[in-house]
Coordinates of C-alpha atoms in Angstrom, one line a residue:
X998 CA -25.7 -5.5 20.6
X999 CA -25.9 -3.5 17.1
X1000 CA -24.8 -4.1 13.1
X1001 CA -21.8 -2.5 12.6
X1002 CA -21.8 0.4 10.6
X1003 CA -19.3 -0.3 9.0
X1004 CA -20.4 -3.8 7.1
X1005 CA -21.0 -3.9 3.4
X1006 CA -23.4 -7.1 2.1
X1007 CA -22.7 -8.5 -1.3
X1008 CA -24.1 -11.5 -3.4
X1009 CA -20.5 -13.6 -4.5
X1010 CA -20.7 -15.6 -7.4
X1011 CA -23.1 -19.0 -7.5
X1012 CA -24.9 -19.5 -4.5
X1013 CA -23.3 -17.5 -1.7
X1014 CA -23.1 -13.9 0.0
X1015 CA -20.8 -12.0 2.4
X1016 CA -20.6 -9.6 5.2
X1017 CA -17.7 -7.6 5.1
X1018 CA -16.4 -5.3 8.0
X1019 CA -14.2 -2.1 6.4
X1020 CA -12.9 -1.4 9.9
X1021 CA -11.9 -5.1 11.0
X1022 CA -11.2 -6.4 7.4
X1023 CA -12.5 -9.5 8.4
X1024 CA -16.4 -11.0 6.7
X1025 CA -18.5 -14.2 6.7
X1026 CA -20.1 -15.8 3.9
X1027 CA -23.3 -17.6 3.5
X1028 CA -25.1 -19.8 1.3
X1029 CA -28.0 -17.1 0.4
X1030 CA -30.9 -19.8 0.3
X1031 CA -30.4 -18.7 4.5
X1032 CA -30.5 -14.6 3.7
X1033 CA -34.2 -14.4 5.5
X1034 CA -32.3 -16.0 8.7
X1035 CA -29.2 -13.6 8.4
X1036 CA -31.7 -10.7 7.8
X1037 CA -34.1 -11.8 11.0
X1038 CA -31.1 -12.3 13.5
X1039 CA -30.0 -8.5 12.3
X1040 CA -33.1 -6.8 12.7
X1041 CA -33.7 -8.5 15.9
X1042 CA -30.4 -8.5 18.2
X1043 CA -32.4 -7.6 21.5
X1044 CA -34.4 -10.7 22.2
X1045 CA -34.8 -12.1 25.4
X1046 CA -33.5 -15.6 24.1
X1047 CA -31.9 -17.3 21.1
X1048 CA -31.6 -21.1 19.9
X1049 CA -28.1 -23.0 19.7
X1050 CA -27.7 -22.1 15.7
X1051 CA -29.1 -18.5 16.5
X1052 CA -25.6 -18.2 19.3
X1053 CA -23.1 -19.5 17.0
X1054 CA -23.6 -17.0 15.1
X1055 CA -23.6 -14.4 17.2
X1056 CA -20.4 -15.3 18.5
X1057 CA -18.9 -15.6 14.7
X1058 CA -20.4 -12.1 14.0
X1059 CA -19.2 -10.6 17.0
X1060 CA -15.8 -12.4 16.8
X1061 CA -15.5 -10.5 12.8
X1062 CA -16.6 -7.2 14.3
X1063 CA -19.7 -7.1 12.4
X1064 CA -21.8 -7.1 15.6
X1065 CA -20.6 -4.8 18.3
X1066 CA -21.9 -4.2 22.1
X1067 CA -24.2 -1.3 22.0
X1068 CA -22.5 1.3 23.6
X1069 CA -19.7 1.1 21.4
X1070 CA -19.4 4.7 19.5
X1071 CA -17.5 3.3 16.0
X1072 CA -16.9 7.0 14.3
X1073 CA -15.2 7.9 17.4
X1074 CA -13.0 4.2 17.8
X1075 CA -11.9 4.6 14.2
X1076 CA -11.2 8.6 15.0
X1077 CA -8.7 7.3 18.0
X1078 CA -7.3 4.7 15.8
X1079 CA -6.4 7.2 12.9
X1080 CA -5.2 9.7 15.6
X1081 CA -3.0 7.0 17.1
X1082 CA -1.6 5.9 13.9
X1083 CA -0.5 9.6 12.5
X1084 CA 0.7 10.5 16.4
X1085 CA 2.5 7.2 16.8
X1086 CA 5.6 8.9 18.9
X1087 CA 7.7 5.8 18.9
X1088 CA 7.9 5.2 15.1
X1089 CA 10.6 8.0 13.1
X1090 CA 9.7 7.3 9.6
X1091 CA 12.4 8.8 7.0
X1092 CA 11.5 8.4 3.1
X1093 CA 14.8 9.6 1.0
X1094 CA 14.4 10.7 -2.5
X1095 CA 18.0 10.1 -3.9
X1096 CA 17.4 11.7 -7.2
X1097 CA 15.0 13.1 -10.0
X1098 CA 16.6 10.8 -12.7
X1099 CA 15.9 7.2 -14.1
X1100 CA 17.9 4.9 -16.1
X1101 CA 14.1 4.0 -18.2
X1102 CA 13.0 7.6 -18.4
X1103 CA 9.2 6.4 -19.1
X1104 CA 6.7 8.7 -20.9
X1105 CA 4.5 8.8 -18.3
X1106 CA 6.6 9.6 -15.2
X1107 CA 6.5 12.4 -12.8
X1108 CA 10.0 13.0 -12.5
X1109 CA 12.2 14.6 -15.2
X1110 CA 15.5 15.8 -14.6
X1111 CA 19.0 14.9 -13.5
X1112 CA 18.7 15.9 -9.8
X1113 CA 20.9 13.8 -7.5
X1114 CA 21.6 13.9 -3.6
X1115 CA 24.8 14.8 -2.8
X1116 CA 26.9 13.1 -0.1
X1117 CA 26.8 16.2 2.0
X1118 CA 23.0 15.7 2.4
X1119 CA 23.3 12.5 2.9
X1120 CA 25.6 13.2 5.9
X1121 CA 23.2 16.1 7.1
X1122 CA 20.9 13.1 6.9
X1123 CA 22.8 11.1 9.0
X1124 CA 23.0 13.8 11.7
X1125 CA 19.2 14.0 11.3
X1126 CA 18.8 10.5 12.4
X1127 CA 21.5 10.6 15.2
X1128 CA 19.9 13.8 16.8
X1129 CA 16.6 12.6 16.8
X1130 CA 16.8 9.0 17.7
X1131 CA 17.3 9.3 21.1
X1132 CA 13.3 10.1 21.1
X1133 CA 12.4 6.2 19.5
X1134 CA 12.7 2.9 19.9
X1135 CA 12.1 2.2 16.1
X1136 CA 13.3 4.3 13.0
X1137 CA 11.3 2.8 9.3
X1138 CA 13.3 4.1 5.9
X1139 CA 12.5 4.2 2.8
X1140 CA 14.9 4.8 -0.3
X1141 CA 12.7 6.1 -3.3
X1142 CA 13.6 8.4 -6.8
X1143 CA 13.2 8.9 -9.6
X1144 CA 15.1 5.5 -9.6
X1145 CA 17.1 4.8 -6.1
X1146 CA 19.5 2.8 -7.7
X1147 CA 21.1 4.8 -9.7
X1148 CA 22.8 5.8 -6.0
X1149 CA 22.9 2.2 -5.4
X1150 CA 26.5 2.6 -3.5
X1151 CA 25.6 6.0 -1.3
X1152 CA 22.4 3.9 -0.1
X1153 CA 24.7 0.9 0.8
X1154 CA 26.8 3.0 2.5
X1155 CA 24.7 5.5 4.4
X1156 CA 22.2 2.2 5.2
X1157 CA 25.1 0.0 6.8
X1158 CA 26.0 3.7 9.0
X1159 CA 22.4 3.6 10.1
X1160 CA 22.9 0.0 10.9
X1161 CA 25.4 1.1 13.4
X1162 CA 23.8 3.8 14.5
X1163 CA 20.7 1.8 15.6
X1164 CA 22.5 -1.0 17.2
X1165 CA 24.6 1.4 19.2
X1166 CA 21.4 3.0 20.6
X1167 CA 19.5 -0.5 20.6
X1168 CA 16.8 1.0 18.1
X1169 CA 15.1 -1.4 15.5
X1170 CA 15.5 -0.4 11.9
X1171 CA 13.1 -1.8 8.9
X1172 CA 14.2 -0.2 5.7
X1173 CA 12.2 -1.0 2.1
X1174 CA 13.2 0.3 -1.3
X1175 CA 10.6 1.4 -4.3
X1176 CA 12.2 1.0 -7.6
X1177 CA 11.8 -0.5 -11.1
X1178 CA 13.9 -3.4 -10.3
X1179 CA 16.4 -3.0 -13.3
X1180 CA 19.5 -2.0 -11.9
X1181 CA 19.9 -4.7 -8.9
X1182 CA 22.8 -7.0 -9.2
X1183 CA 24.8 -9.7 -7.4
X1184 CA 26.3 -7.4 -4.8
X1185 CA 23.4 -5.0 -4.2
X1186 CA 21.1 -8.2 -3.5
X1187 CA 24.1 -9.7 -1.1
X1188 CA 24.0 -6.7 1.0
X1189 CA 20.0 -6.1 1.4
X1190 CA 19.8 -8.2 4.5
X1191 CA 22.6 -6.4 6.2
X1192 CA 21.0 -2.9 5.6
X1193 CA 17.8 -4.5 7.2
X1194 CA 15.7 -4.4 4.2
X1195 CA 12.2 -6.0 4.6
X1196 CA 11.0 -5.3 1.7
X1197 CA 10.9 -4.5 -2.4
X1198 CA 8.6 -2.4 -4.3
X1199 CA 9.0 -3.1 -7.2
X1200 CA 7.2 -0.9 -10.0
X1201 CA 6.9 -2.3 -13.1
X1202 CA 8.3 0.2 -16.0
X1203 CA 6.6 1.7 -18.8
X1204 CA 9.2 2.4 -21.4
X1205 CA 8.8 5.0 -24.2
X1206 CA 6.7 4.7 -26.9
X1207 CA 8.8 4.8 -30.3
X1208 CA 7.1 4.7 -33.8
X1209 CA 8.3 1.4 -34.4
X1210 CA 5.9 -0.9 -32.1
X1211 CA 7.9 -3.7 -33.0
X1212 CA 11.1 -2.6 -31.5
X1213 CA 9.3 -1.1 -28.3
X1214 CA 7.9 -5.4 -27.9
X1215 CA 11.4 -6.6 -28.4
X1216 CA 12.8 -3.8 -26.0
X1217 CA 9.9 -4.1 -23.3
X1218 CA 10.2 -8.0 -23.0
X1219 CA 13.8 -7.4 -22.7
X1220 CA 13.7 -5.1 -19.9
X1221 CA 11.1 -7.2 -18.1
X1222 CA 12.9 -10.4 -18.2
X1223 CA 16.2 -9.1 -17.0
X1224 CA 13.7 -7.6 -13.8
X1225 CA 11.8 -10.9 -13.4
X1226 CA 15.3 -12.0 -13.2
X1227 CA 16.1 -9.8 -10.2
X1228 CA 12.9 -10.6 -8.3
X1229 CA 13.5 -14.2 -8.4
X1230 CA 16.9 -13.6 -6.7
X1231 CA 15.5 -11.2 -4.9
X1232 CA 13.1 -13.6 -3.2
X1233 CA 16.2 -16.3 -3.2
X1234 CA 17.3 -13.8 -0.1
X1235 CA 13.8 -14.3 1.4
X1236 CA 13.4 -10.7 1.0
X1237 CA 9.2 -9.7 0.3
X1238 CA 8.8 -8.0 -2.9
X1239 CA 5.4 -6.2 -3.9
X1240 CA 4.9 -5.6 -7.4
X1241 CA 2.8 -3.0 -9.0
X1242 CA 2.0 -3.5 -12.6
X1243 CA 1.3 -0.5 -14.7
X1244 CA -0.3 -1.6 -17.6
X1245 CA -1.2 0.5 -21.5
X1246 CA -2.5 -1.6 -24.1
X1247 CA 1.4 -1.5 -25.8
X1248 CA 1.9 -3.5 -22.6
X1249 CA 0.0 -5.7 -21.8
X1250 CA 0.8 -8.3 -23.1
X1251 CA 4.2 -8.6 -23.3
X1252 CA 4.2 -7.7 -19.4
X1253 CA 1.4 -10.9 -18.6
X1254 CA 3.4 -13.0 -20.8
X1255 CA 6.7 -12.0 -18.7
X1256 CA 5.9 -12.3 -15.5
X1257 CA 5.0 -15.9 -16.1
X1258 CA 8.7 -16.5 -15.6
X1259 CA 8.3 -16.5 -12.0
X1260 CA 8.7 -19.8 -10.4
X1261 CA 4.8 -20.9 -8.8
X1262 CA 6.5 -21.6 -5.8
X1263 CA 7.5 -17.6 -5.3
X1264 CA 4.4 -16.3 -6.5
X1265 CA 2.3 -16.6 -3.1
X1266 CA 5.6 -13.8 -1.7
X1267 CA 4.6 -11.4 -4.4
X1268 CA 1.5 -8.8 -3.2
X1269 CA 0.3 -7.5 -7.1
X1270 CA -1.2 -4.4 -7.7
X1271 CA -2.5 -3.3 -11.1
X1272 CA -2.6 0.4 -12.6
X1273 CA -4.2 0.6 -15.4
X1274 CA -2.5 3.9 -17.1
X1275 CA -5.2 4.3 -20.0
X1276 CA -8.8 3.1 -20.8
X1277 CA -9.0 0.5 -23.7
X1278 CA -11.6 -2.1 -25.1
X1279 CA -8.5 -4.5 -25.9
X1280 CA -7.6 -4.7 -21.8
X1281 CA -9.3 -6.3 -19.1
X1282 CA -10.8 -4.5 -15.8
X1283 CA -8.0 -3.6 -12.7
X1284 CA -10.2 -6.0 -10.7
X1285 CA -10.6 -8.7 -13.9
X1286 CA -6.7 -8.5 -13.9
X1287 CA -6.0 -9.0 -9.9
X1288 CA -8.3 -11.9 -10.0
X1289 CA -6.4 -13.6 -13.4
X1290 CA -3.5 -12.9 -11.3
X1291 CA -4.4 -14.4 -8.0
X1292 CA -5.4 -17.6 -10.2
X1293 CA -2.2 -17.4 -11.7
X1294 CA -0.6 -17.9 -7.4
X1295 CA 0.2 -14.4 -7.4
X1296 CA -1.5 -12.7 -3.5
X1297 CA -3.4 -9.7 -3.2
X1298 CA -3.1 -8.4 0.7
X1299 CA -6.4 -6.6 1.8
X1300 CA -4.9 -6.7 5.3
X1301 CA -2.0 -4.5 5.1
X1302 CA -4.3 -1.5 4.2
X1303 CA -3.5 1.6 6.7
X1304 CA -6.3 3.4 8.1
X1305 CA -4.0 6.5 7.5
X1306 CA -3.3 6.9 3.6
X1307 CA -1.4 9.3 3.7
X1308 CA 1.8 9.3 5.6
X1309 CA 2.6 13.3 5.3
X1310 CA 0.0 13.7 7.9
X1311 CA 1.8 11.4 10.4
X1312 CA 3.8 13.4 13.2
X1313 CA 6.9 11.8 13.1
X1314 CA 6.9 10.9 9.3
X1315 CA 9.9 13.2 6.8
X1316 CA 10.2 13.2 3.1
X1317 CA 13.9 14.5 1.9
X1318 CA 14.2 15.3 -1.7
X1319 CA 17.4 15.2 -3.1
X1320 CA 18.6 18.9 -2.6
X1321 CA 18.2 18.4 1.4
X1322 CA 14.3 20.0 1.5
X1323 CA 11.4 18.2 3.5
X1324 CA 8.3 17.3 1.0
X1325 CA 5.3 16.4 1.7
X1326 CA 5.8 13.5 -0.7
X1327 CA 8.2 12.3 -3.8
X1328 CA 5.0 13.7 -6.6
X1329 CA 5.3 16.8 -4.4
X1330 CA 8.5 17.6 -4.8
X1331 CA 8.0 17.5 -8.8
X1332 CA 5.7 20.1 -8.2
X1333 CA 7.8 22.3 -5.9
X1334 CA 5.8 22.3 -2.7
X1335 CA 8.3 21.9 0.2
X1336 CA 7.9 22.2 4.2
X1337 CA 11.9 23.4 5.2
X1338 CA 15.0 21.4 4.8
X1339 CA 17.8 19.8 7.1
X1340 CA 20.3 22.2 8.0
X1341 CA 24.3 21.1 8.1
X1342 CA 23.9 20.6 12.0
X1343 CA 21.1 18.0 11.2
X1344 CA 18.2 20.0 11.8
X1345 CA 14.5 20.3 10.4
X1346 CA 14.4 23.5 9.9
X1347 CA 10.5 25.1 8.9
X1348 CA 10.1 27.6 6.4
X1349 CA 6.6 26.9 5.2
X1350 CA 4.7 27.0 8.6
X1351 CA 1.0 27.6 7.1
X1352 CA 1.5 24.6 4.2
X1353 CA 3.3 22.5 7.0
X1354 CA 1.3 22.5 10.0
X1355 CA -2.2 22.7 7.4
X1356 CA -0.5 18.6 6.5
X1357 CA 0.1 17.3 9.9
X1358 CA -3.5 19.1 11.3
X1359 CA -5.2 16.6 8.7
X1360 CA -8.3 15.1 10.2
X1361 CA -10.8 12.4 9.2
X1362 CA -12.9 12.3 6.3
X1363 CA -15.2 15.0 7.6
X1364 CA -17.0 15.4 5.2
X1365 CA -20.8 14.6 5.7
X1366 CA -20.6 11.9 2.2
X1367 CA -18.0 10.4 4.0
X1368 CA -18.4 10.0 7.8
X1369 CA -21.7 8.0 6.9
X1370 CA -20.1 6.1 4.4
X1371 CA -19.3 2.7 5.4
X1372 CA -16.1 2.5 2.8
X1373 CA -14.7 4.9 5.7
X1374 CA -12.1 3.0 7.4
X1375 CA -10.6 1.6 4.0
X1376 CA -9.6 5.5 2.9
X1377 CA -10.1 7.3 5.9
X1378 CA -6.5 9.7 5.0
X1379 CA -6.8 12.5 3.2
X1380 CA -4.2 12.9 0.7
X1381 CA -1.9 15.7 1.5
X1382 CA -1.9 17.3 -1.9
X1383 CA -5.5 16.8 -2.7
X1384 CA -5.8 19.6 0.1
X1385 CA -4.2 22.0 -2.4
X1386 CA -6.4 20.9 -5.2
X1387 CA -9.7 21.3 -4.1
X1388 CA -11.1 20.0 -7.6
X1389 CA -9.9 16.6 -6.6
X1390 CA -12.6 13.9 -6.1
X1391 CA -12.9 10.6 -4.1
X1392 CA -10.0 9.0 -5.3
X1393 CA -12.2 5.7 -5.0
X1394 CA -13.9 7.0 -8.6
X1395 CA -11.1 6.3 -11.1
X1396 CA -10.9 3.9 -13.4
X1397 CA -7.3 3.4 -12.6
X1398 CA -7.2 2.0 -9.8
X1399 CA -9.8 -0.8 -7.6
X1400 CA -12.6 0.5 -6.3
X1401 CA -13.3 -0.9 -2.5
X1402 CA -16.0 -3.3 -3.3
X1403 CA -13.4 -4.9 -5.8
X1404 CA -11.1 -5.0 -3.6
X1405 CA -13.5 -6.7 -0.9
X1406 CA -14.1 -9.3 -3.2
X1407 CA -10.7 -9.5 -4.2
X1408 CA -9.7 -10.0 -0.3
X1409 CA -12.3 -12.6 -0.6
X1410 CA -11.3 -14.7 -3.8
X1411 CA -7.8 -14.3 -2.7
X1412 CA -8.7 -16.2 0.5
X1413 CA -10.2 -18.8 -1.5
X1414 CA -7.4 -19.5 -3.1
X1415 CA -4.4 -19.2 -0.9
X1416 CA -5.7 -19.6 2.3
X1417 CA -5.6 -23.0 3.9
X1418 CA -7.9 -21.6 7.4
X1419 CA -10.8 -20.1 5.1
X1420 CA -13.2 -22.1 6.4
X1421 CA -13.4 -20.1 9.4
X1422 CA -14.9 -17.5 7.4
X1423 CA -17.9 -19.8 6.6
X1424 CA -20.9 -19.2 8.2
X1425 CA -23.1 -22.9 9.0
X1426 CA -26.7 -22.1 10.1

């Protein structure tokens, strides 16, 4: 047997400590008055024999993947796994930028403009899908903008063809929509089951700042209530919902004092995530926030983290922006990067060859930093665009956002609060 690689030791709060395994995303705690057992069991695995406590915990290290068998190579196990995730050929995954517009038109946002899709690329869509589906057994959409809903009855309509289209040919379809959650009412939540949606993102609006800070408060808590609003009947359809708050200090806390309107009882189907969008004395830490919020019944889902970040690298993954063109990504298209579009006859056609194929060739984090690093498995995708700005750092580095020991710890308190099995992550010596 060996220590994984890929296990990161911290001291937790009071009296205990944890093991944590990026690849498995499974750890055990300890009370660290029994750290000098821990540590002798690790440095010792090959010994001729152990005692009863000695085996118990052997078998609860090997069960979390934080002892392996010997032979096992784990750069080249996580290498298939990434491989296999980006070359999944029974999985077409279509994301469909309806437009370049949004009813909020927020200061900070990346896209500014009044593109829209036109029906006749959403029918060249259409054709897309029907050519193509022959080759899977499961197709995964995702309607994005700008704000989707603005084309709230195109999506109904071209979702409930797709419908068809997948029953016909016996093909499972799991569609999600990112949005700000303003624009849903009685007859769009009605139909989201029937369109297969699984799932919500909902992203939190920033507004625009005005001179009169007063009115921008009254304005913001507005806009937030009538969302909060949505989510709950969202959730009253048993639909998930994930909900990224982006928070400024003219935020704040209007948006913590909002989002208390959720009923407890829904709060457990909500998986948060915090942006913070600038630096300030006056607001708590990303990872200070998540854990207010996971007190507050609100989940934070370690679990769902892909190995592959970055779905332009995935073979059968397609980004259409709304004049017909294949991105590598919504952000992308802003910036006027593009692989080819989908012709009237439902084809991809290439035009960008080198930028294309230089996306899908993507390969783990090769970098020396990174291939010993035993974060790897939590951000083992490159981003697509970082590759054409080579300035970019480990994304990990930014205040914004968690960095992965918070968010092992937050995987962690998280479990201590919601979930009713976490014993089993207790280590008794």
């Amino acid at each position: 047997m060996k220590f994984s690689n890929y296990n990161i030791v911290m001291d937790l709060e009071e009296d205990y400590s944890i093991i944590y395994n990026t690849y498995s995303k499974e750890y055990i705690v300890y009370n660290k008055s029994e750290s000098s057992i821990i540590k002798e069991l690790m440095d010792n695995l090959v010994k001729r024999s152990y005692n009863v406590k000695e085996i118990n915990c052997l078998v609860k290290l090997l069960e979390k993947g934080i002892v392996l068998k010997k032979n096992i190579n784990e750069l080249e196990k996580l290498n298939f796994q990434y491989l296999k995730e980006r070359f999944n050929s029974k999985t077409l995954r279509i994301k469909i930028q309806t437009n370049l517009d949004c009813n909020i038109k927020c200061d900070q946002c990346h896209f500014k403009g009044n593109t829209h899709i036109s029906n006749d690329t959403l029918n060249n869509i259409l054709k897309f899908i029907n050519n193509n589906m022959g080759n899977y057994n499961k197709i995964q959409l995702v309607w994005c903008g700008g704000e989707p809903l603005l084309k709230a009855n195109q999506i109904l309509n071209v979702s409930k063809k797709i419908v068809d289209l997948c029953e016909n040919n016996n093909i499972a379809l799991e569609s999600r929509i990112i949005t700000n959650g303003y624009l849903f009412n009685e007859d769009i939540i009605k139909n989201l089951k029937s369109i297969k949606l699984k799932n919500v993102h909902i992203n939190l609006p920033l507004g625009s700042r005005q001179d009169n800070e007063a009115l921008y408060t009254k304005y913001m808590r507005s806009l937030y209530k009538a969302i909060i609003s949505n989510i709950k009947k969202i959730l009253d359809n048993s639909i998930d919902v994930k909900l990224t708050l982006n928070i400024t200090r003219l935020n704040y806390d209007i948006l913590l004092s909002c989002i208390k309107f959720i009923p407890l009882y829904y709060r457990k189907n909500i998986d948060i995530k915090i942006n913070l969008m600038d630096c300030s004395k006056d607001i708590p830490s990303a990872y200070e926030l998540h854990r207010y919020l996971i007190d507050q019944g609100f989940s934070f889902d370690m679990e769902k983290a892909y190995l592959n970040h970055c779905p332009a690298s995935n073979n059968n993954f397609i980004t259409i922006n709304p004049d017909g063109k294949v991105v590598p990504c919504p952000v992308s298209s802003s910036l006027g990067y593009y692989y080819g579009h989908i012709s009237d006859q439902g084809e991809f056609i290439i035009s960008e060859e080198e930028l294309y194929y230089r996306h899908k060739n993507m390969a783990l984090n090769n970098k020396e930093k990174c291939i010993n690093c035993a974060y790897l498995p939590l951000h083992s995708g490159n981003c697509a665009m970082a590759k054409e700005n080579t300035l970019i750092k480990c994304p990990y580095n930014n205040h914004h956002f968690l960095n992965p020991k918070e968010k092992i710890l937050l995987h962690y308190y998280n479990d201590l609060k919601h979930k009713e099995n976490f014993k089993e992550n207790i280590l008794e010596l």
